[in-house]
PDB file of C-alpha atoms in Angstrom:
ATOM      1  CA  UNK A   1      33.330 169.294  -7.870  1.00  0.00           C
ATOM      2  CA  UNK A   2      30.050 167.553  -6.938  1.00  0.00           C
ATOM      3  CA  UNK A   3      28.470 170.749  -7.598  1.00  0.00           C
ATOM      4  CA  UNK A   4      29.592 171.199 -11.080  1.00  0.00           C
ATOM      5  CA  UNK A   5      28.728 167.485 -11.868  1.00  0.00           C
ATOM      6  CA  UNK A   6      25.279 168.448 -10.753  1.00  0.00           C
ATOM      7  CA  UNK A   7      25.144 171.766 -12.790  1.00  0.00           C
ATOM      8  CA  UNK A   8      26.680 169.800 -16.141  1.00  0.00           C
ATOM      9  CA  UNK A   9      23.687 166.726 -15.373  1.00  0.00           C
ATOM     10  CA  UNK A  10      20.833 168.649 -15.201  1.00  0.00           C
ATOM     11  CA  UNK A  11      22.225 171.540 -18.070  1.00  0.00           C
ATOM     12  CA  UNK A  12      20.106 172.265 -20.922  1.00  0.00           C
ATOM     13  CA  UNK A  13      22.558 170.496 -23.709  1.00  0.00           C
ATOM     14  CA  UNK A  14      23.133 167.409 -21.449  1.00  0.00           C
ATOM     15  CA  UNK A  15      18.866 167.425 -21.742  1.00  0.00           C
ATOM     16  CA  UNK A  16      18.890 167.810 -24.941  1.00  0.00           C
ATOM     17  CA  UNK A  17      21.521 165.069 -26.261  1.00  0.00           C
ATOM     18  CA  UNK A  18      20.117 162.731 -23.817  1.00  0.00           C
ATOM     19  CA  UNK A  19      16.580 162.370 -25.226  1.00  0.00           C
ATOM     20  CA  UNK A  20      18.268 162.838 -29.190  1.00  0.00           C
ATOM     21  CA  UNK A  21      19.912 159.796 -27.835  1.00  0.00           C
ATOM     22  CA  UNK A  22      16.983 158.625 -25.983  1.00  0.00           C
ATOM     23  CA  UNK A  23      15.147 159.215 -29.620  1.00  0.00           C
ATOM     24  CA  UNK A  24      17.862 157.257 -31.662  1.00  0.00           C
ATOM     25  CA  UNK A  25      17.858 153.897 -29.647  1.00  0.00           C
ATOM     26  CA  UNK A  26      14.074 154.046 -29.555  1.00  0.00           C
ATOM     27  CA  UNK A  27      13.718 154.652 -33.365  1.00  0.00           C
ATOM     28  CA  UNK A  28      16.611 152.451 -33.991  1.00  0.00           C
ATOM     29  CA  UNK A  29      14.518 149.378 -31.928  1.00  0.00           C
ATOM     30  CA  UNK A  30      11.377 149.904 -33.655  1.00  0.00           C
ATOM     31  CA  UNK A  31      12.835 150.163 -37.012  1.00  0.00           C
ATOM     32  CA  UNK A  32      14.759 146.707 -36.230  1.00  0.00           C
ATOM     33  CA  UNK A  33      11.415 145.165 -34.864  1.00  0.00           C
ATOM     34  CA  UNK A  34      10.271 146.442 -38.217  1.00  0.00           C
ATOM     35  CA  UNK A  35      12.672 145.121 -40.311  1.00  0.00           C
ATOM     36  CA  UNK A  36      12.014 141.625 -38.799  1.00  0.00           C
ATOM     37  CA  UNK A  37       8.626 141.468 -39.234  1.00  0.00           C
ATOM     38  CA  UNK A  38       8.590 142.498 -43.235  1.00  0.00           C
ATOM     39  CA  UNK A  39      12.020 140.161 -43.797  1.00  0.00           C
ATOM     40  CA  UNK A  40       9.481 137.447 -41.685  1.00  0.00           C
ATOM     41  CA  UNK A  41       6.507 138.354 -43.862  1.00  0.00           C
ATOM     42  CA  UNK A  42       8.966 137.796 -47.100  1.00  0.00           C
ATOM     43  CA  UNK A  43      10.385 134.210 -46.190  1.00  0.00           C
ATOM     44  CA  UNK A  44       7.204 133.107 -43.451  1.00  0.00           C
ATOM     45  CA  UNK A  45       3.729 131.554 -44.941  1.00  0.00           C
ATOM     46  CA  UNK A  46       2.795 131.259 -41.639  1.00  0.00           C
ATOM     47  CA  UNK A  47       1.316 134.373 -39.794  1.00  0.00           C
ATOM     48  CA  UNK A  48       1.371 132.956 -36.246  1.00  0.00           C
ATOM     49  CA  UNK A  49       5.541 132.640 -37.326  1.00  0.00           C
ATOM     50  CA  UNK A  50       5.629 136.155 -38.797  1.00  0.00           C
ATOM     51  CA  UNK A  51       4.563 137.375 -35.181  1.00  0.00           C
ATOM     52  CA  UNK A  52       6.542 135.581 -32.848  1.00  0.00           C
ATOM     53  CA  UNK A  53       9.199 136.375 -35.069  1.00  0.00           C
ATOM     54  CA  UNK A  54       8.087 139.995 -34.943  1.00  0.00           C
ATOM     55  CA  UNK A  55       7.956 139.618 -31.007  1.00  0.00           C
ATOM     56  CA  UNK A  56      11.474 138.030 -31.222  1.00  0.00           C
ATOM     57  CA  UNK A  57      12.494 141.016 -32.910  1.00  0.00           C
ATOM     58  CA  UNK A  58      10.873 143.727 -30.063  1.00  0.00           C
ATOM     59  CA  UNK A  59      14.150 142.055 -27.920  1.00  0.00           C
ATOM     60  CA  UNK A  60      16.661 145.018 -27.758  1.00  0.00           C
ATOM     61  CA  UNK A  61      19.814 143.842 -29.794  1.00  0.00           C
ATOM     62  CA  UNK A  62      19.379 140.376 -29.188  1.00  0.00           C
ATOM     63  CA  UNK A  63      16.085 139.730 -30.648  1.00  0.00           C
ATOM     64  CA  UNK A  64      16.344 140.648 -34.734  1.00  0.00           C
ATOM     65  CA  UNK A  65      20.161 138.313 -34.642  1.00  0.00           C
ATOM     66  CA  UNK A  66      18.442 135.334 -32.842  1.00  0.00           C
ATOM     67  CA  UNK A  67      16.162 135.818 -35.611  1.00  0.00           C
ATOM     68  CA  UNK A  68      18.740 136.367 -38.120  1.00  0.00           C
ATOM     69  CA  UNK A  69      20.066 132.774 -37.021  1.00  0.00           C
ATOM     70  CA  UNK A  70      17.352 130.781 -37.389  1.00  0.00           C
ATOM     71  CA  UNK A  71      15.509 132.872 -40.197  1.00  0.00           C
ATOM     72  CA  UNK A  72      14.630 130.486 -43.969  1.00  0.00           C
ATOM     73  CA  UNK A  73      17.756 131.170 -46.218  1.00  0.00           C
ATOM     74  CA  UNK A  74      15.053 132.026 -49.144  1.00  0.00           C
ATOM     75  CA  UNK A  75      12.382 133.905 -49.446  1.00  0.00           C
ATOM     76  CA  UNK A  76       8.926 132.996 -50.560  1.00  0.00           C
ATOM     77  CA  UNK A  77       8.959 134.465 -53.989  1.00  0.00           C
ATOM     78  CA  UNK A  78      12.492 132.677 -54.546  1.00  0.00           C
ATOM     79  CA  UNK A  79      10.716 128.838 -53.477  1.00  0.00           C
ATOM     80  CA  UNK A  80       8.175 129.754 -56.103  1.00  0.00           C
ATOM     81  CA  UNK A  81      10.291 130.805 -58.971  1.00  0.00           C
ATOM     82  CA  UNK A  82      12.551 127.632 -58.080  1.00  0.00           C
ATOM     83  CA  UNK A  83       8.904 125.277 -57.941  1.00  0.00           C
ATOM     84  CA  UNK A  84       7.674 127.026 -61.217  1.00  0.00           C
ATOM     85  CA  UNK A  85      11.541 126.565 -62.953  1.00  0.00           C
ATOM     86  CA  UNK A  86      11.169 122.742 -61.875  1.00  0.00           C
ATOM     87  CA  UNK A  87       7.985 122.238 -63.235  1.00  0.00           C
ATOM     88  CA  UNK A  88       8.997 123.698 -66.362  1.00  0.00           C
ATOM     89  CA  UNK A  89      11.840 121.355 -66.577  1.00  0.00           C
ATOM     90  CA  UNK A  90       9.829 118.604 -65.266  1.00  0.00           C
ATOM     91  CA  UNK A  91       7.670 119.020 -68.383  1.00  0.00           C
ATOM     92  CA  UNK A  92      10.423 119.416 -71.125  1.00  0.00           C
ATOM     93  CA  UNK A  93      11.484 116.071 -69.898  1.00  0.00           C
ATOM     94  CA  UNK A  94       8.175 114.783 -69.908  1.00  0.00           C
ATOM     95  CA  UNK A  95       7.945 115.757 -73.487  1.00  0.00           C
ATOM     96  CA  UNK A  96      11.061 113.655 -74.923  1.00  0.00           C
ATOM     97  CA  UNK A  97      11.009 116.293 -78.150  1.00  0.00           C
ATOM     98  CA  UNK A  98      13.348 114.351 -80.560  1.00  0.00           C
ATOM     99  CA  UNK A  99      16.065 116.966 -81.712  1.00  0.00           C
ATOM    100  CA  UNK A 100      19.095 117.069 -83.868  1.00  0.00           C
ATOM    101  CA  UNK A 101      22.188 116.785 -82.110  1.00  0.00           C
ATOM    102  CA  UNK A 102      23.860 119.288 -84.335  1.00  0.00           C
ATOM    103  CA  UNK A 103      21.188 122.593 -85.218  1.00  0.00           C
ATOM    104  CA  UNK A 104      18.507 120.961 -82.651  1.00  0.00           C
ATOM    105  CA  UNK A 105      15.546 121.496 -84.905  1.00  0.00           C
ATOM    106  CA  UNK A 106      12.674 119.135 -84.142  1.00  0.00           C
ATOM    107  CA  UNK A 107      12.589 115.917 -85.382  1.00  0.00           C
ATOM    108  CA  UNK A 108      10.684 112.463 -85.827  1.00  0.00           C
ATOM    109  CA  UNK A 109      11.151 109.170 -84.914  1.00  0.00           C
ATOM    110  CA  UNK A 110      11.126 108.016 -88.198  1.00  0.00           C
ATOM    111  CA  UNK A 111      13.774 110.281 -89.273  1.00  0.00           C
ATOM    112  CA  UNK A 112      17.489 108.855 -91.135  1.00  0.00           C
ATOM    113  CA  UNK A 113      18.516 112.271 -91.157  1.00  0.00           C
ATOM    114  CA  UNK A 114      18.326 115.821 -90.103  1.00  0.00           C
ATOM    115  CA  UNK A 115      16.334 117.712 -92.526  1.00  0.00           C
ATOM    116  CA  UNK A 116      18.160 120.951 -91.854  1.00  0.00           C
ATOM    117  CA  UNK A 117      22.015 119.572 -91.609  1.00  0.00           C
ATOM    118  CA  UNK A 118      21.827 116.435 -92.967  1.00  0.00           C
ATOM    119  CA  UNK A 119      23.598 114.984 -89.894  1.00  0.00           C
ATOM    120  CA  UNK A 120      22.663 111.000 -89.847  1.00  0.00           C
ATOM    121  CA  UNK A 121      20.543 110.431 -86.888  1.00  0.00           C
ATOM    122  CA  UNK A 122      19.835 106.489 -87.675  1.00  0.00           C
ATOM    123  CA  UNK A 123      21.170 103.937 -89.274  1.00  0.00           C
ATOM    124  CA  UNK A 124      18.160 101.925 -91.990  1.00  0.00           C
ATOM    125  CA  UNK A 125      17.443  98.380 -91.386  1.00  0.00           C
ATOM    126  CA  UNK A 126      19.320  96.206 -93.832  1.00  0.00           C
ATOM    127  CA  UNK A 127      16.373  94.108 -94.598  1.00  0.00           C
ATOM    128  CA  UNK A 128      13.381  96.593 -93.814  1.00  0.00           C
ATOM    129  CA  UNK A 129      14.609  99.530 -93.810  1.00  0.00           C
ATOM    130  CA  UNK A 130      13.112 101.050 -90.734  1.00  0.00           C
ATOM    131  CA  UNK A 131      15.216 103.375 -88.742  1.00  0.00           C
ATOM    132  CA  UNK A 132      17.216 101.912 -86.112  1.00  0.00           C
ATOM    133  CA  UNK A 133      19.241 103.022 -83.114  1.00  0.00           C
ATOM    134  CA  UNK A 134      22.429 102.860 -82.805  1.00  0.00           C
ATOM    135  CA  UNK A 135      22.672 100.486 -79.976  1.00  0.00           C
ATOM    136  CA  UNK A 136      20.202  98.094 -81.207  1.00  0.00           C
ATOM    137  CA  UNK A 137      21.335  94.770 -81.493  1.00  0.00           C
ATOM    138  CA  UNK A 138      18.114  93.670 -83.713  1.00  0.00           C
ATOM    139  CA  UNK A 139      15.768  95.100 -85.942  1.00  0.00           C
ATOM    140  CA  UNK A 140      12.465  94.953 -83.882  1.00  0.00           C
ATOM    141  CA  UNK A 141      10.241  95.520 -86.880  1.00  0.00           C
ATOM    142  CA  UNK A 142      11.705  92.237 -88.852  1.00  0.00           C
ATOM    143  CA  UNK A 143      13.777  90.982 -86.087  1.00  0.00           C
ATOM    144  CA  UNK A 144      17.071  90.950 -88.220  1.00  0.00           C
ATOM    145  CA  UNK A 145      19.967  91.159 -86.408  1.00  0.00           C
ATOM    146  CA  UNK A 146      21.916  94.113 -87.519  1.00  0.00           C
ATOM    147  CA  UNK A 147      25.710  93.936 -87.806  1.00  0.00           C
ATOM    148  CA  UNK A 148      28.251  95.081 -85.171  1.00  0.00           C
ATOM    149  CA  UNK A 149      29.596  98.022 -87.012  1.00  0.00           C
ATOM    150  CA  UNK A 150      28.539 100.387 -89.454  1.00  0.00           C
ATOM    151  CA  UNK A 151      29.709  99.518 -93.258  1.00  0.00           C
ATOM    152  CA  UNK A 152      32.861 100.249 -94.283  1.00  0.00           C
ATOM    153  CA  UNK A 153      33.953 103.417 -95.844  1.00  0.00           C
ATOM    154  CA  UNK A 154      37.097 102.114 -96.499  1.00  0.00           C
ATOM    155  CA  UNK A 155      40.620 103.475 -94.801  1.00  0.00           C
ATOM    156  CA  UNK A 156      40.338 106.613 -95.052  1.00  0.00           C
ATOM    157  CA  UNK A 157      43.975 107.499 -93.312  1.00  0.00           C
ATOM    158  CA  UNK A 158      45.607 105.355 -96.071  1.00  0.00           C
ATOM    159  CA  UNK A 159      45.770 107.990 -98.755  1.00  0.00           C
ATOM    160  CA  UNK A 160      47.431 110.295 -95.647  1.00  0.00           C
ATOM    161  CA  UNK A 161      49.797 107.640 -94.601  1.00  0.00           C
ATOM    162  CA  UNK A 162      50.657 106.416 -97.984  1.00  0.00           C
ATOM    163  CA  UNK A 163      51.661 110.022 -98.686  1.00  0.00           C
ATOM    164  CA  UNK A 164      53.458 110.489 -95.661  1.00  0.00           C
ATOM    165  CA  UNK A 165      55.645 107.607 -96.449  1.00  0.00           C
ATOM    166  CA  UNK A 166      56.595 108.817 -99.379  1.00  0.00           C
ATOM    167  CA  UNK A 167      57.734 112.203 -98.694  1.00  0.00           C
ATOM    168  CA  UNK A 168      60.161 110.205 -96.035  1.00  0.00           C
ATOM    169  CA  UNK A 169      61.452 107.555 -98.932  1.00  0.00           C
ATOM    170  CA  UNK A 170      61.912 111.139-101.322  1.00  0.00           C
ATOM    171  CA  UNK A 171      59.028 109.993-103.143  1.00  0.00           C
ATOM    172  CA  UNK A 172      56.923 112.732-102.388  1.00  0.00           C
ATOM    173  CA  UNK A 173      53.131 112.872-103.095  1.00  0.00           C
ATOM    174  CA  UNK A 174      51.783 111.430-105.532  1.00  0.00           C
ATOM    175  CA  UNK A 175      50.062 114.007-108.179  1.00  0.00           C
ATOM    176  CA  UNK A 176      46.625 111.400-108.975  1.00  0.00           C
ATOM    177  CA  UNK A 177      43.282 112.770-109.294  1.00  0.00           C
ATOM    178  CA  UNK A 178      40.270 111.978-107.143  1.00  0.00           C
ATOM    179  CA  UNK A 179      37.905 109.366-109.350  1.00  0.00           C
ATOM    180  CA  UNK A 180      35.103 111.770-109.238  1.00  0.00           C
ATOM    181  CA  UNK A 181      37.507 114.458-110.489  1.00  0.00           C
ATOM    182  CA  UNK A 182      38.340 112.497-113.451  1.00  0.00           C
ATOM    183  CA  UNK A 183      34.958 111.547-114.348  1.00  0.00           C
ATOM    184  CA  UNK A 184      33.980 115.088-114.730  1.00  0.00           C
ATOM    185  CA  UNK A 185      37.158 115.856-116.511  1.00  0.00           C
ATOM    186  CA  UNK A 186      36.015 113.130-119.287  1.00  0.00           C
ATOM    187  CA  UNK A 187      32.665 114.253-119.432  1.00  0.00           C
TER     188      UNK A 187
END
């Protein structure tokens, strides 16, 4: 039996798969110590880190996931793309561009309304007529104050409740024209 052991250790195929295997585990630790020091290179500014972390990685199995621990969760191209997105964000706030809340298109300070909707973006000074904000409590330009709430349109759920109560009295609605209607009817 010892004999056979001896003939089957030093056969030519036990040779052979034992440096292929030999091959593997070397090209297999290289290419690891490899891959650490391009992934360091990627994430590291520093080169004296990129080598010890390429040293690190020259430690058979161990090495590359001790490095794979304590490696930067972002790479160097990803910190600048998230400094250059923050600068650019920085400086749209910096800007304070004044836009409509509706179609956003530009607009000025000085501006009732949106030129492009027509959606009312201030409310005119009652004495001045500057353009005011809606919080204001006083006109700073004539230092009116300006009134609590914006004039009255009227009730404008009275038509719809007036209606409603008559279509539960049997009434139904009442057939009446708009006023504008029946101006351009007479005209």
């Amino acid at each position: 039996m010892s004999a056979s052991l001896h003939d089957i250790f030093h056969s030519t195929i036990f040779m052979v798969v034992r440096n292929v295997t030999l091959f593997v585990v070397a090209v297999f630790w290289l290419g690891a110590a490899y891959w650490t020091h391009r992934d360091a290179t990627r994430r590291l500014d520093d080169s004296w880190l990129v080598w010890t972390a390429t040293l690190l990685g020259l430690v058979p199995l161990v090495g590359p996931l001790v490095y794979l621990l304590f490696r930067p969760p972002e790479t160097l191209a990803d910190m600048r793309a998230r400094e250059v997105e923050l600068q650019a964000l920085e400086a749209r706030l910096e800007q304070r561009l004044l836009q409509c809340p509706v179609c956003r298109t530009e607009t000025e300070p000085a501006f009732l309304i949106c030129p492009v909707c027509t959606t009312r973006l201030k409310e005119p000074c009652g004495t001045c007529g500057a353009p005011l904000e809606r919080l204001w409590q006083a006109c700073p330009y004539c230092r009116t104050a300006v009134s609590a709430a914006p004039p009255a349109l009227g009730d404008l759920d009275a038509p719809l409740t007036a209606e409603a109560a008559g279509a539960r009295n049997g009434a139904g609605p009442k057939a009446k024209p708009p006023a504008r209607a029946a101006k351009r009817a007479r005209a």
